[in-house]
CSV table of C-alpha atoms and ligand atoms in Angstrom, one decimal:
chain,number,residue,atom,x,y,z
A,1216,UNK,CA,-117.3,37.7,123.5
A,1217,UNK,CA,-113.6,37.8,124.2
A,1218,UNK,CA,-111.5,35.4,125.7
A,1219,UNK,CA,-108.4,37.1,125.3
A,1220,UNK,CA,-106.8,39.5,127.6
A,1221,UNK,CA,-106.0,43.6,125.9
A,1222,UNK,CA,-102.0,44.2,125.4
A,1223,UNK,CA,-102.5,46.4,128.4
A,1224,UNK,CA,-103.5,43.5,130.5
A,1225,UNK,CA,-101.0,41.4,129.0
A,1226,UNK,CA,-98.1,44.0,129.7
A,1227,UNK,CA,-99.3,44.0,133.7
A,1228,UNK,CA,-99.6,40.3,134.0
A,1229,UNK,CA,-95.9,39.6,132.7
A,1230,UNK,CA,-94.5,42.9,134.8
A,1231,UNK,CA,-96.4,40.7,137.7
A,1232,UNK,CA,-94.8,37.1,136.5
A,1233,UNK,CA,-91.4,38.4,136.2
A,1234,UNK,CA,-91.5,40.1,139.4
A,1235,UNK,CA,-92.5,37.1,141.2
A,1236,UNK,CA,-89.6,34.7,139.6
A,1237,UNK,CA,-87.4,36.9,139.4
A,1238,UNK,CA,-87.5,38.2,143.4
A,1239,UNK,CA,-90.2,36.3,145.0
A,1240,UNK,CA,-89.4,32.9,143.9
A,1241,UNK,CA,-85.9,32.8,145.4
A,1242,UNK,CA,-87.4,33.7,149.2
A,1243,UNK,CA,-90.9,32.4,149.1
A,1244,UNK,CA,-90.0,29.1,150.8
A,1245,UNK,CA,-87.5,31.1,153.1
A,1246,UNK,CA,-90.1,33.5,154.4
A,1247,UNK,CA,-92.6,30.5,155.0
A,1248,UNK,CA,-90.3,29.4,157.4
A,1249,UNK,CA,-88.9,32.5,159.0
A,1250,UNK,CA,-92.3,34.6,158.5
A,1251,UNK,CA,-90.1,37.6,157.6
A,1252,UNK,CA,-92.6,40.3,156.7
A,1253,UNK,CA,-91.6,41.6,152.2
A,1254,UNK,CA,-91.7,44.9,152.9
A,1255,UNK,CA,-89.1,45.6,150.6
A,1256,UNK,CA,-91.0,43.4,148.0
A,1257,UNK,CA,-94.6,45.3,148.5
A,1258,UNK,CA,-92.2,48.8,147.8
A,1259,UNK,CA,-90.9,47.6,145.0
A,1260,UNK,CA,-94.4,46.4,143.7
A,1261,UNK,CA,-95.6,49.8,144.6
A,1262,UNK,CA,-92.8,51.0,142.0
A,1263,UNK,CA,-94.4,48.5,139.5
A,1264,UNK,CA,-97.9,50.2,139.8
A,1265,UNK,CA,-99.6,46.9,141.3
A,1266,UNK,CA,-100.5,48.3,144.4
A,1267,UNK,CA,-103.1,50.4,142.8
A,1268,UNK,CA,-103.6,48.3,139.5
A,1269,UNK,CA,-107.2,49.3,139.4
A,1270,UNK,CA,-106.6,53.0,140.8
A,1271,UNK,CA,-106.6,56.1,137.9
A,1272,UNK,CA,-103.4,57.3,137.2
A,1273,UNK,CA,-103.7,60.7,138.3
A,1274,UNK,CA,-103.3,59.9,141.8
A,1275,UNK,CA,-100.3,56.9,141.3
A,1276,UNK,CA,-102.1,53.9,140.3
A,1277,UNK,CA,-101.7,52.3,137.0
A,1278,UNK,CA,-104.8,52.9,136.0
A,1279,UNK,CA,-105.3,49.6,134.3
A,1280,UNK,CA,-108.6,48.0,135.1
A,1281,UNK,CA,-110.0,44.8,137.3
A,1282,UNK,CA,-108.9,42.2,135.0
A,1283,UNK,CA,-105.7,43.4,134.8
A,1284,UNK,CA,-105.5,43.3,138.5
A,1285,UNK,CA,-106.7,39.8,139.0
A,1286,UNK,CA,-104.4,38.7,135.8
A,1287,UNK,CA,-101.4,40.1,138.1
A,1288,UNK,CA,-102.6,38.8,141.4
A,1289,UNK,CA,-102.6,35.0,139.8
A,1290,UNK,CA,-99.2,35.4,138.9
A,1291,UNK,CA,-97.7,36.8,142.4
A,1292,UNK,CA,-99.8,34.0,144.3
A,1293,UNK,CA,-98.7,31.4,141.3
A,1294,UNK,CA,-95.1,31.9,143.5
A,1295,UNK,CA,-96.1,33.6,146.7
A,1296,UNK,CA,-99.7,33.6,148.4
A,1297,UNK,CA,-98.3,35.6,151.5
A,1298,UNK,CA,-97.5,38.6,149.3
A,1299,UNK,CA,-100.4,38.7,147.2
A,1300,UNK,CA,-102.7,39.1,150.3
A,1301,UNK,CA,-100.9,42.0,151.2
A,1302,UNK,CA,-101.0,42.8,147.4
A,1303,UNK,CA,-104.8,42.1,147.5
A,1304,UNK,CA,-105.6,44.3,150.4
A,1305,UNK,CA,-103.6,47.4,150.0
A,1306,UNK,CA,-105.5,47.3,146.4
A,1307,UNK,CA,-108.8,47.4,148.1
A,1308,UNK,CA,-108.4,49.8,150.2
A,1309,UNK,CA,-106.5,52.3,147.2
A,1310,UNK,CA,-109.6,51.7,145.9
A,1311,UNK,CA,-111.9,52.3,148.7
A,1312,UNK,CA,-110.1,55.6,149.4
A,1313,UNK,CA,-110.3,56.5,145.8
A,1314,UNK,CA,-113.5,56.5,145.5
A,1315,UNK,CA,-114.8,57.3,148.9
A,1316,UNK,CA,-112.6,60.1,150.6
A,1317,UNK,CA,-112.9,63.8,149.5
A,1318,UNK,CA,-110.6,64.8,146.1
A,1319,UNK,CA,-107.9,66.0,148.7
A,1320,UNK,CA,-108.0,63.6,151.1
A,1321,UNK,CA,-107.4,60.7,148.3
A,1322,UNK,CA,-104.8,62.9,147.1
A,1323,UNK,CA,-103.1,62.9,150.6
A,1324,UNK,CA,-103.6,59.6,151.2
A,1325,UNK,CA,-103.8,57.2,147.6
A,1326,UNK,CA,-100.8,58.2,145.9
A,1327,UNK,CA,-98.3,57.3,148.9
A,1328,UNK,CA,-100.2,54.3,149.5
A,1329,UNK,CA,-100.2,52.3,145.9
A,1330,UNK,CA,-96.3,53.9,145.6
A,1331,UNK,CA,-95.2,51.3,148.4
A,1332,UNK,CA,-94.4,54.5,150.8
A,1333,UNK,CA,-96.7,53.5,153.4
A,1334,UNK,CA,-95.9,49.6,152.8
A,1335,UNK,CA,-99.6,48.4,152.8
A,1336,UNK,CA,-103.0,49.3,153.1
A,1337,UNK,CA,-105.1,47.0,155.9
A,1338,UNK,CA,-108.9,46.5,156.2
A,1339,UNK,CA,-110.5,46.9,159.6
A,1340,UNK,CA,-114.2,45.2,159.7
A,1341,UNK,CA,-114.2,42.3,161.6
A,1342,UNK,CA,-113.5,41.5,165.8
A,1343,UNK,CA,-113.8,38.8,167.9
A,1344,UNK,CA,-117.4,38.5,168.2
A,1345,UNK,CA,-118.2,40.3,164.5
A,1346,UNK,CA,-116.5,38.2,161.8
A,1347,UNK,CA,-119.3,36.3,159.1
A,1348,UNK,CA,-122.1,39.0,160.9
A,1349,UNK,CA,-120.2,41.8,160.3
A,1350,UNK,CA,-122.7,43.7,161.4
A,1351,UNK,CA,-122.8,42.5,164.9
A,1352,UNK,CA,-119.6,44.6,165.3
A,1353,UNK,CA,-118.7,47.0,168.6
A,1354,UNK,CA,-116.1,49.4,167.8
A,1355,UNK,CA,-117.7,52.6,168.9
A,1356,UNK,CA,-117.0,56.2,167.2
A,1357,UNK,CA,-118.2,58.8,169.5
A,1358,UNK,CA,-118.8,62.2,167.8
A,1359,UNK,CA,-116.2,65.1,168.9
A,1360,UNK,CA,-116.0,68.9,168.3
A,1361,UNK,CA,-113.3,68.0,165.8
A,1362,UNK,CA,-114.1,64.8,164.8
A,1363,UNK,CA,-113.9,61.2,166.1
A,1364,UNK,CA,-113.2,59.3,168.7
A,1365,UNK,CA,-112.3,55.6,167.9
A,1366,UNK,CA,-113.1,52.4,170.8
A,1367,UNK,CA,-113.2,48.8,170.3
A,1368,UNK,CA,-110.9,46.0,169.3
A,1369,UNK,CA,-110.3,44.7,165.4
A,1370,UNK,CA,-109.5,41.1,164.7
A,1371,UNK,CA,-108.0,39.0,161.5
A,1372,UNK,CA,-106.3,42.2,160.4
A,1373,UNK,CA,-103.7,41.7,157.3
A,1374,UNK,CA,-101.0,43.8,157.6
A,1375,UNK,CA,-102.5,45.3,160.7
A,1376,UNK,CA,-99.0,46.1,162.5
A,1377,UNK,CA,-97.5,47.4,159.0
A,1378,UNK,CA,-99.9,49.2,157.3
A,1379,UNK,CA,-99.3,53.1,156.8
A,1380,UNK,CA,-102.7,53.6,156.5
A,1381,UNK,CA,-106.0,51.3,157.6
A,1382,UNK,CA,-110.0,51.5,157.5
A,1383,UNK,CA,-111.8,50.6,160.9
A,1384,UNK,CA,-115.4,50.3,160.4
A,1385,UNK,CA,-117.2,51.8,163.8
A,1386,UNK,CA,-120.2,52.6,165.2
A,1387,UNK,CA,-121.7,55.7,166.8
A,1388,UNK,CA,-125.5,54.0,167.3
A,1389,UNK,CA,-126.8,51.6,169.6
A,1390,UNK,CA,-126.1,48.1,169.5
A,1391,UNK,CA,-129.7,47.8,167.7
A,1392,UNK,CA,-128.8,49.8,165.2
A,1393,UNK,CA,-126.8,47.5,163.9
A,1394,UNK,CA,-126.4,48.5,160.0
A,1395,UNK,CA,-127.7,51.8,160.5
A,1396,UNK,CA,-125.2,53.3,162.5
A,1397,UNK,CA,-121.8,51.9,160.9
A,1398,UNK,CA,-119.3,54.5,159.5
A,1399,UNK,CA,-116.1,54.0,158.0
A,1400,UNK,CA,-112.6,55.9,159.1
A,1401,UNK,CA,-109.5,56.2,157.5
A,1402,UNK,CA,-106.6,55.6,160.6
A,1403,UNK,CA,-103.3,56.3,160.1
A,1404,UNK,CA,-100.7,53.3,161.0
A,1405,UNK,CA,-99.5,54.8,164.4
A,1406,UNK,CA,-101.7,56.9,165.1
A,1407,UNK,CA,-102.2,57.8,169.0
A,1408,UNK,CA,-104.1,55.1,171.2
A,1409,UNK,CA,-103.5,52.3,168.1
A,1410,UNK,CA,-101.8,49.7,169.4
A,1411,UNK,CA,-101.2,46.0,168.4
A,1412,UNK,CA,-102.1,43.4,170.9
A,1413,UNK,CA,-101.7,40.2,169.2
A,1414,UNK,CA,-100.0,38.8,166.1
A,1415,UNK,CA,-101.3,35.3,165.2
A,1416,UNK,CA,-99.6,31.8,164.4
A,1417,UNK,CA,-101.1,30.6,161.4
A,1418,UNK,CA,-101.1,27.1,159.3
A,1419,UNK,CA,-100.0,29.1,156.5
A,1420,UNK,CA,-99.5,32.9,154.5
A,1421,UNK,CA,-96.6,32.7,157.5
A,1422,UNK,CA,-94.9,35.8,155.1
A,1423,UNK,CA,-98.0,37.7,155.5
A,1424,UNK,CA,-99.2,39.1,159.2
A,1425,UNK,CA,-102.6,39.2,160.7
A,1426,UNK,CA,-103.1,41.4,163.6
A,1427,UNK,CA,-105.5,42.1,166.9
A,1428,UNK,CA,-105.6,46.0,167.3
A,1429,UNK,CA,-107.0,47.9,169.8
A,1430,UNK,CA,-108.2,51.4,169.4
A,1431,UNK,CA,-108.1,53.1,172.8
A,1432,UNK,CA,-109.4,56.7,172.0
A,1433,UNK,CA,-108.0,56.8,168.9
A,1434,UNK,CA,-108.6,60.6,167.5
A,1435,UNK,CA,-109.6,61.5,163.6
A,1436,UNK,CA,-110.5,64.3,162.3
A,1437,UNK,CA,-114.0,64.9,160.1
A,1438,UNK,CA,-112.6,64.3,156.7
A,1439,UNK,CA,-111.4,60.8,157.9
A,1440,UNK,CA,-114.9,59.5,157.5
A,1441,UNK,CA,-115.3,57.8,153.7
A,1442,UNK,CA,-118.4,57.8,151.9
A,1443,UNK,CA,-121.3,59.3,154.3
A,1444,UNK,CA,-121.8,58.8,158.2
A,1445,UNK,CA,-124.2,55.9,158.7
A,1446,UNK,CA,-123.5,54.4,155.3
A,1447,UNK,CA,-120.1,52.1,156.4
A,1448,UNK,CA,-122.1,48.7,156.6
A,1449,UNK,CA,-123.2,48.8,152.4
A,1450,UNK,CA,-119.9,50.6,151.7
A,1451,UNK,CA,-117.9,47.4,153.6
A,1452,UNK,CA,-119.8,45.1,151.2
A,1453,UNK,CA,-118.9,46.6,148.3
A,1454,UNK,CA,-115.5,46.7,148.9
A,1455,UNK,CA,-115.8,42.8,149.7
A,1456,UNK,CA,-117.9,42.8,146.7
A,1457,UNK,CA,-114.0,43.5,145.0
A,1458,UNK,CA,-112.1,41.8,147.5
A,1459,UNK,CA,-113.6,38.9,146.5
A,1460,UNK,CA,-112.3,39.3,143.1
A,1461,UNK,CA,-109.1,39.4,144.6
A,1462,UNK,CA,-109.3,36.2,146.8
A,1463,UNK,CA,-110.7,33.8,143.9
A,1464,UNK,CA,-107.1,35.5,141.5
A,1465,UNK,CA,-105.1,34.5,145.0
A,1466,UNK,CA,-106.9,30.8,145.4
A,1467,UNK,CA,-106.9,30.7,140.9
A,1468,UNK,CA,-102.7,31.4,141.2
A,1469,UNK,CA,-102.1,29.6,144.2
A,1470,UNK,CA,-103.7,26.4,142.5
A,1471,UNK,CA,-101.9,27.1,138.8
A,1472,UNK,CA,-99.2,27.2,141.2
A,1473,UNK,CA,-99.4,23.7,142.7
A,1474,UNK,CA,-100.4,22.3,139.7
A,1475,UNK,CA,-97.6,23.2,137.4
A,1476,UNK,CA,-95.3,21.1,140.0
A,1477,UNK,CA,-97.6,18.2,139.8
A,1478,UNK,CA,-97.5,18.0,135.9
A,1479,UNK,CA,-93.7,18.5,136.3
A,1480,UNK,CA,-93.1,15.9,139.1
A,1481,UNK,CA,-95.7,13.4,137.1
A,1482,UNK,CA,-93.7,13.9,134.2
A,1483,UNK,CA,-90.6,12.6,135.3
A,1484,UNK,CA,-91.3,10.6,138.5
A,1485,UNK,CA,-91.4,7.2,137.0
A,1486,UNK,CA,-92.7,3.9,138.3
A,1487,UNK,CA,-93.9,0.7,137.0
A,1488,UNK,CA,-91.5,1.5,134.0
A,1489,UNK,CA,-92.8,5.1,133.7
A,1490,UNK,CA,-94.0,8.7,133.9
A,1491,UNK,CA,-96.4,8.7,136.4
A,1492,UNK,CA,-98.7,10.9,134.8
A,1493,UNK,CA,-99.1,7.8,132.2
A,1494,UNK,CA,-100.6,6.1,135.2
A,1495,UNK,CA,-104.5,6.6,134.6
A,1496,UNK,CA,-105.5,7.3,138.2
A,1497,UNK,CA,-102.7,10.0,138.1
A,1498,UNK,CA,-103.6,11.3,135.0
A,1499,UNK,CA,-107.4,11.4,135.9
A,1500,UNK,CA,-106.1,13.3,139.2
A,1501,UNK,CA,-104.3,16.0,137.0
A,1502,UNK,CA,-107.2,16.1,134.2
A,1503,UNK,CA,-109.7,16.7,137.0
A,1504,UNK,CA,-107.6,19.2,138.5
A,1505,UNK,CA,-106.5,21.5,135.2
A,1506,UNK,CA,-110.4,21.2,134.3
A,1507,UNK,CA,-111.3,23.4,137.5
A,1508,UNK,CA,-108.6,25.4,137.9
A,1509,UNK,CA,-109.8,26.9,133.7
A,1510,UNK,CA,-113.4,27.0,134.7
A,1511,UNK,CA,-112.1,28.8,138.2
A,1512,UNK,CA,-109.8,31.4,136.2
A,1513,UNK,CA,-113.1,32.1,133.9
A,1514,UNK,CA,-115.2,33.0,137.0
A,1515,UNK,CA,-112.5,34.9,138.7
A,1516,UNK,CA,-112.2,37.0,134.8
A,1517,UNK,CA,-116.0,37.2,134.1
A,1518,UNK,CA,-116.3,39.0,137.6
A,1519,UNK,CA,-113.0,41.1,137.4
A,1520,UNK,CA,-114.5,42.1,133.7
A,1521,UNK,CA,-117.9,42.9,135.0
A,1522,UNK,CA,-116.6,45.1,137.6
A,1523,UNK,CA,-114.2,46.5,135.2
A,1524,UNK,CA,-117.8,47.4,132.9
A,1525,UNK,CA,-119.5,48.9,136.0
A,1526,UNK,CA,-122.0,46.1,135.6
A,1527,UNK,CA,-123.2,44.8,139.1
A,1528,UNK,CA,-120.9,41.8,139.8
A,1529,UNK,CA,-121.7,40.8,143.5
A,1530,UNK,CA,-123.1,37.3,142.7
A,1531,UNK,CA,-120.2,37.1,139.9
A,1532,UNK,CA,-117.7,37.8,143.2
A,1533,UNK,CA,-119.5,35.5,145.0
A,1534,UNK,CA,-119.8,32.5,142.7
A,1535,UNK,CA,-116.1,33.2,141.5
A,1536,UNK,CA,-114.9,33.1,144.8
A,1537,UNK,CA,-116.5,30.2,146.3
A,1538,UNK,CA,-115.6,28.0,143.2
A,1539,UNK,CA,-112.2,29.3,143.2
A,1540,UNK,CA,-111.1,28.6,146.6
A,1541,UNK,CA,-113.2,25.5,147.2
A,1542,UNK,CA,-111.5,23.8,143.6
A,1543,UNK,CA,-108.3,25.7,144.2
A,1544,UNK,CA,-108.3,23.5,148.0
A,1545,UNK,CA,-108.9,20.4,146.0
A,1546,UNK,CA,-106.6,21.1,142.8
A,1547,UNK,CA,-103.5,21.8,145.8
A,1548,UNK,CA,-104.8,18.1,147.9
A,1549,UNK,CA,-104.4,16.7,144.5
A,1550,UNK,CA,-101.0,17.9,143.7
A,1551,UNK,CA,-99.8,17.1,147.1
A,1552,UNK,CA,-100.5,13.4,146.5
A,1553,UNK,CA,-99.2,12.8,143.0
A,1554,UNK,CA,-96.1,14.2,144.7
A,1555,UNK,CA,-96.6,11.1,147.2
A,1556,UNK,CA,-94.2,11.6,150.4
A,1557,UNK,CA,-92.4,14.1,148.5
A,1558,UNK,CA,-95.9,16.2,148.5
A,1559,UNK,CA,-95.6,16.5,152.8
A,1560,UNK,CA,-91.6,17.5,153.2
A,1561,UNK,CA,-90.7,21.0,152.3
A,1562,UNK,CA,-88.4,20.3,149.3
A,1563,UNK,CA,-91.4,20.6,147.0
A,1564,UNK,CA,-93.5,23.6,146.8
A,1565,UNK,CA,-97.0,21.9,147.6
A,1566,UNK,CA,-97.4,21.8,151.1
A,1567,UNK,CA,-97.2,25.3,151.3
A,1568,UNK,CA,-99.8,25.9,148.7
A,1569,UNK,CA,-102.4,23.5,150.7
A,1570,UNK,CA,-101.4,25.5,153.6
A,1571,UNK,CA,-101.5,28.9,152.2
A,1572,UNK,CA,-104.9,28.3,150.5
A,1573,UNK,CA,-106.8,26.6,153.2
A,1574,UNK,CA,-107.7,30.6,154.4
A,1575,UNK,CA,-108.8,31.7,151.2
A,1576,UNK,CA,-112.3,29.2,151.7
A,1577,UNK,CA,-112.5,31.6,155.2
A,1578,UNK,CA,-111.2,35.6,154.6
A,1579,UNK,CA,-113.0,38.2,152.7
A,1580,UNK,CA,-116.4,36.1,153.8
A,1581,UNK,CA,-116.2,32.3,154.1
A,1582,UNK,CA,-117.6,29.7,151.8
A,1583,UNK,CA,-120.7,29.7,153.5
A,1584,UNK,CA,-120.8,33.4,153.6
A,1585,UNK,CA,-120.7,33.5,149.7
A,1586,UNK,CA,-123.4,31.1,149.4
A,1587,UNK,CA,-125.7,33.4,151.4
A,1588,UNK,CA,-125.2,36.2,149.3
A,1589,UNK,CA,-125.8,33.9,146.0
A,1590,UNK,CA,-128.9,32.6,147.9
A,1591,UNK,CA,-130.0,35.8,148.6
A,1592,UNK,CA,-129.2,37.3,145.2
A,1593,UNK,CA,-131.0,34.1,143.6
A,1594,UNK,CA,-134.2,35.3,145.9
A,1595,UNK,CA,-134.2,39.1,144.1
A,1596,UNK,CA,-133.9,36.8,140.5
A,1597,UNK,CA,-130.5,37.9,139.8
A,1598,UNK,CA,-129.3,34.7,138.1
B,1040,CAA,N1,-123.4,46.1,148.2
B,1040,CAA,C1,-124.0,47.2,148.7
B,1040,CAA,N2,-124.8,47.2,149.8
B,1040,CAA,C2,-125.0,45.9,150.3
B,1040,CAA,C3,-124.4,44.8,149.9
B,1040,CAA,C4,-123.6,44.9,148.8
B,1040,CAA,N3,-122.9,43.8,148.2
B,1040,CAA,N4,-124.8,43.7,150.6
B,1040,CAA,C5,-125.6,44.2,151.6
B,1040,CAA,N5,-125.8,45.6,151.4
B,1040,CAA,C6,-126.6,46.5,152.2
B,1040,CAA,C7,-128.0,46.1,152.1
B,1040,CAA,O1,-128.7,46.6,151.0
B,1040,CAA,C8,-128.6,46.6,153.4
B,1040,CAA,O2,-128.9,48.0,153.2
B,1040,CAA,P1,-130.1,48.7,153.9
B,1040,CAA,O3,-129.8,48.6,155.4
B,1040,CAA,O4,-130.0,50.1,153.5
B,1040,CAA,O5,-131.3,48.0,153.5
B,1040,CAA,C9,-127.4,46.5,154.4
B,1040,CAA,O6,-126.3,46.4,153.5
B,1040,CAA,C10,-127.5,45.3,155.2
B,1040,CAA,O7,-127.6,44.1,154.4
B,1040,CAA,P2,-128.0,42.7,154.9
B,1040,CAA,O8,-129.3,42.8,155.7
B,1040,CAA,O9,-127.9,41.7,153.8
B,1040,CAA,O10,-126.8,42.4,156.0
B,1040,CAA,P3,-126.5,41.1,156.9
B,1040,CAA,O11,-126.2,41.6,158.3
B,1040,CAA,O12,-127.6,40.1,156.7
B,1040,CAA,O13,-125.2,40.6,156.3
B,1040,CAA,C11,-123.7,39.4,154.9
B,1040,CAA,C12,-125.0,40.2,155.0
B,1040,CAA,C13,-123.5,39.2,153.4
B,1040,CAA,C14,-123.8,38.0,155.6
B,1040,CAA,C15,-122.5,40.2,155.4
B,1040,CAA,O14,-122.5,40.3,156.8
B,1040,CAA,C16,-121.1,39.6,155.1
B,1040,CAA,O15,-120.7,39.8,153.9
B,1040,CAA,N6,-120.5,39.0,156.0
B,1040,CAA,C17,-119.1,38.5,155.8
B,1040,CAA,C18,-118.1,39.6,156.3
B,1040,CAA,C19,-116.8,39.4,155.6
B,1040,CAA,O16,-116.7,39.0,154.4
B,1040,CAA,N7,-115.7,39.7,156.3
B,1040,CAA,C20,-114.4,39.6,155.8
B,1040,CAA,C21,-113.5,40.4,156.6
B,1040,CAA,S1,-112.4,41.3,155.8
B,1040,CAA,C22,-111.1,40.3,155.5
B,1040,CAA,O17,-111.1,39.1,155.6
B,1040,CAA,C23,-109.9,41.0,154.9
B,1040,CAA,C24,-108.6,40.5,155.1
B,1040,CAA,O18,-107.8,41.1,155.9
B,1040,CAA,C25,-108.1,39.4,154.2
């Protein structure tokens, strides 16, 4: 057993770490409050080969594996949650048309998305009435002499309104059919009949955007089907099955994150003659909170490894990302209060981590999503 990340994985977590200190760092707190969209910082991490961490080299990626991916995830959330969303998405979906579009059509398609040209890469499953029962979902694809034709509206879409490129899940059955007749289509950003009717205010992630589209007619071609027609529903849960990776390495850096400025504030905020962190109930606090945010990182790296060794890793996903983002909620509550009322004003970095991680117990399947699929999994003995 190894508990030490490769050279390789060492190499793509610092590129990610100085990336985010170096430019993220000075706007983070600057595009909370503005909600400026980094779309010259998701180009530039497309020039550093993190947009398609896991994706082979041969069609742009860096071609360096899951834990590698989720090492350099951490360390852009550790400084800025909103762009490691985007980060987290446009990965997914490199990978989703990497492995499920024909040879040429990834070639068209993967190399210009993971170089930053198309900015990001979005994720088109859920609506208004489908979101935890994805499968509920109403977006109809109505066969063509050509192709496709796309109907319905998609809801909770990151990077909806900027993405070059995005995956809407559809369905060309009856409503009965549920499962059965889901597909999934590659759209291009812009393409005829897309159109974006609503951009939401959120609590936090205000640097990242989440868009309503609608999908009037929208027209796409054979080939823009991925995997086989009828087979959208399982393919949309593997890719969460790897999403999830990604959500537990957001909630894991979001929390280091918050945490480092509560050891830091504890360390020299004095009272009662000093360091607060000498202060038992703080230091339990911060004990408590460094204790979940290791046994979090473990889970999030167990699943990223197991992936990464074409092991089945869906309860790993699962588990990793419900104990993430549940602790990583708690770990940034707890560094909000060491910082007292310094924790609620935005000269300290905390109250935008409790902000930007309250989502991250709801996207990519909520808390009590994940625990179905655990149930479930525990049910087939898969421990
Ligand atoms: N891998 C492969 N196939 C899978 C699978 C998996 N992990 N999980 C299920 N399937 C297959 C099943 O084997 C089954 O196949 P058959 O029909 O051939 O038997 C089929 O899918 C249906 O499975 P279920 O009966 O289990 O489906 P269900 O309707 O009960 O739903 C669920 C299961 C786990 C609750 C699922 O609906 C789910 O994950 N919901 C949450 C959706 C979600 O996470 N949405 C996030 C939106 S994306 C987002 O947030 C992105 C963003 O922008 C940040």
């Amino acid at each position: 057993m190894q508990f030490a990340p490769t050279e390789e994985q060492l190499l793509v977590q610092r590129t990610a770490r100085d990336f985010a200190e170096r430019v993220l760092a000075p706007k983070a707190a600057a595009r909370d409050v503005s909600g400026a969209f980094p779309e010259a910082e998701l180009r530039e991490l497309g020039r550093l080969g993190l947009l398609g961490v896991n994706v082979p080299e041969e069609l742009g990626g860096a071609g360096a594996g899951v834990v590698a991916y989720s090492l350099a995830l951490q360390e852009l959330a550790r400084i800025d949650a909103s762009v490691a969303v985007s980060v987290s998405v446009t990965n997914m979906v490199a990978e989703l048309i990497t492995t499920q579009a024909s040879p040429e059509i990834a070639k068209k398609w993967v190399p210009r998305l993971v170089s930053g040209d198309l900015i990001a890469g979005a994720f088109g499953l859920s609506e208004p009435e489908a979101g935890s029962d994805a499968g509920a979902m109403r977006t109809q694809a109505v066969k063509t002499s050509t192709g496709w034709r796309l109907t319905g509206t998609k809801q909770w879409i990151t990077s909806g309104d900027r993405a070059g490129v995005i995956v809407v899940w559809a369905t060309s059955g009856e409503p009965s059919a549920k499962h059965a007749g889901m597909s999934a289509f590659l759209v291009p950003g812009g393409a005829k009949g897309l159109s974006v009717s609503r951009l939401e205010e959120k609590m936090g992630l205000h640097g990242s955007s989440t868009a309503q589209l609608v999908l009037d007619g929208v027209e796409v071609p054979d080939d823009a089907v991925l995997g086989a027609v009828g087979k959208g529903f399982a393919l949309a849960m593997m890719a969460l099955d790897g999403g999830r990776i990604g959500i537990a390495s957001q909630a894991v850096g979001i929390a280091r994150g918050a945490l480092e400025a509560a050891v830091r504030y504890a360390t020299e905020r004095q009272t009662f003659g000093q360091a607060i962190i000498k202060h038992q109930a703080v230091g339990n606090m911060l004990a408590d909170a460094a204790t979940w945010l290791e046994a979090a990182y473990l889970m999030t790296l167990r699943a990223a490894a197991t992936k990464e060794n074409k092991q089945p890793f869906s309860q790993h996903a699962a588990m990793a990302k419900l104990f993430a983002t549940e602790h990583a909620w708690k770990i940034c509550d707890i560094a909000l209060q060491v910082h007292g009322g310094y924790g609620y004003v935005r000269d300290f970095p905390v109250e935008r981590a409790l902000r930007d991680v309250r989502v991250t117990r709801i996207y990519e399947g909520t808390s009590e999503i994940q625990r179905i699929v655990i149930a479930r999994n525990l049910l087939r003995g898969q421990s």
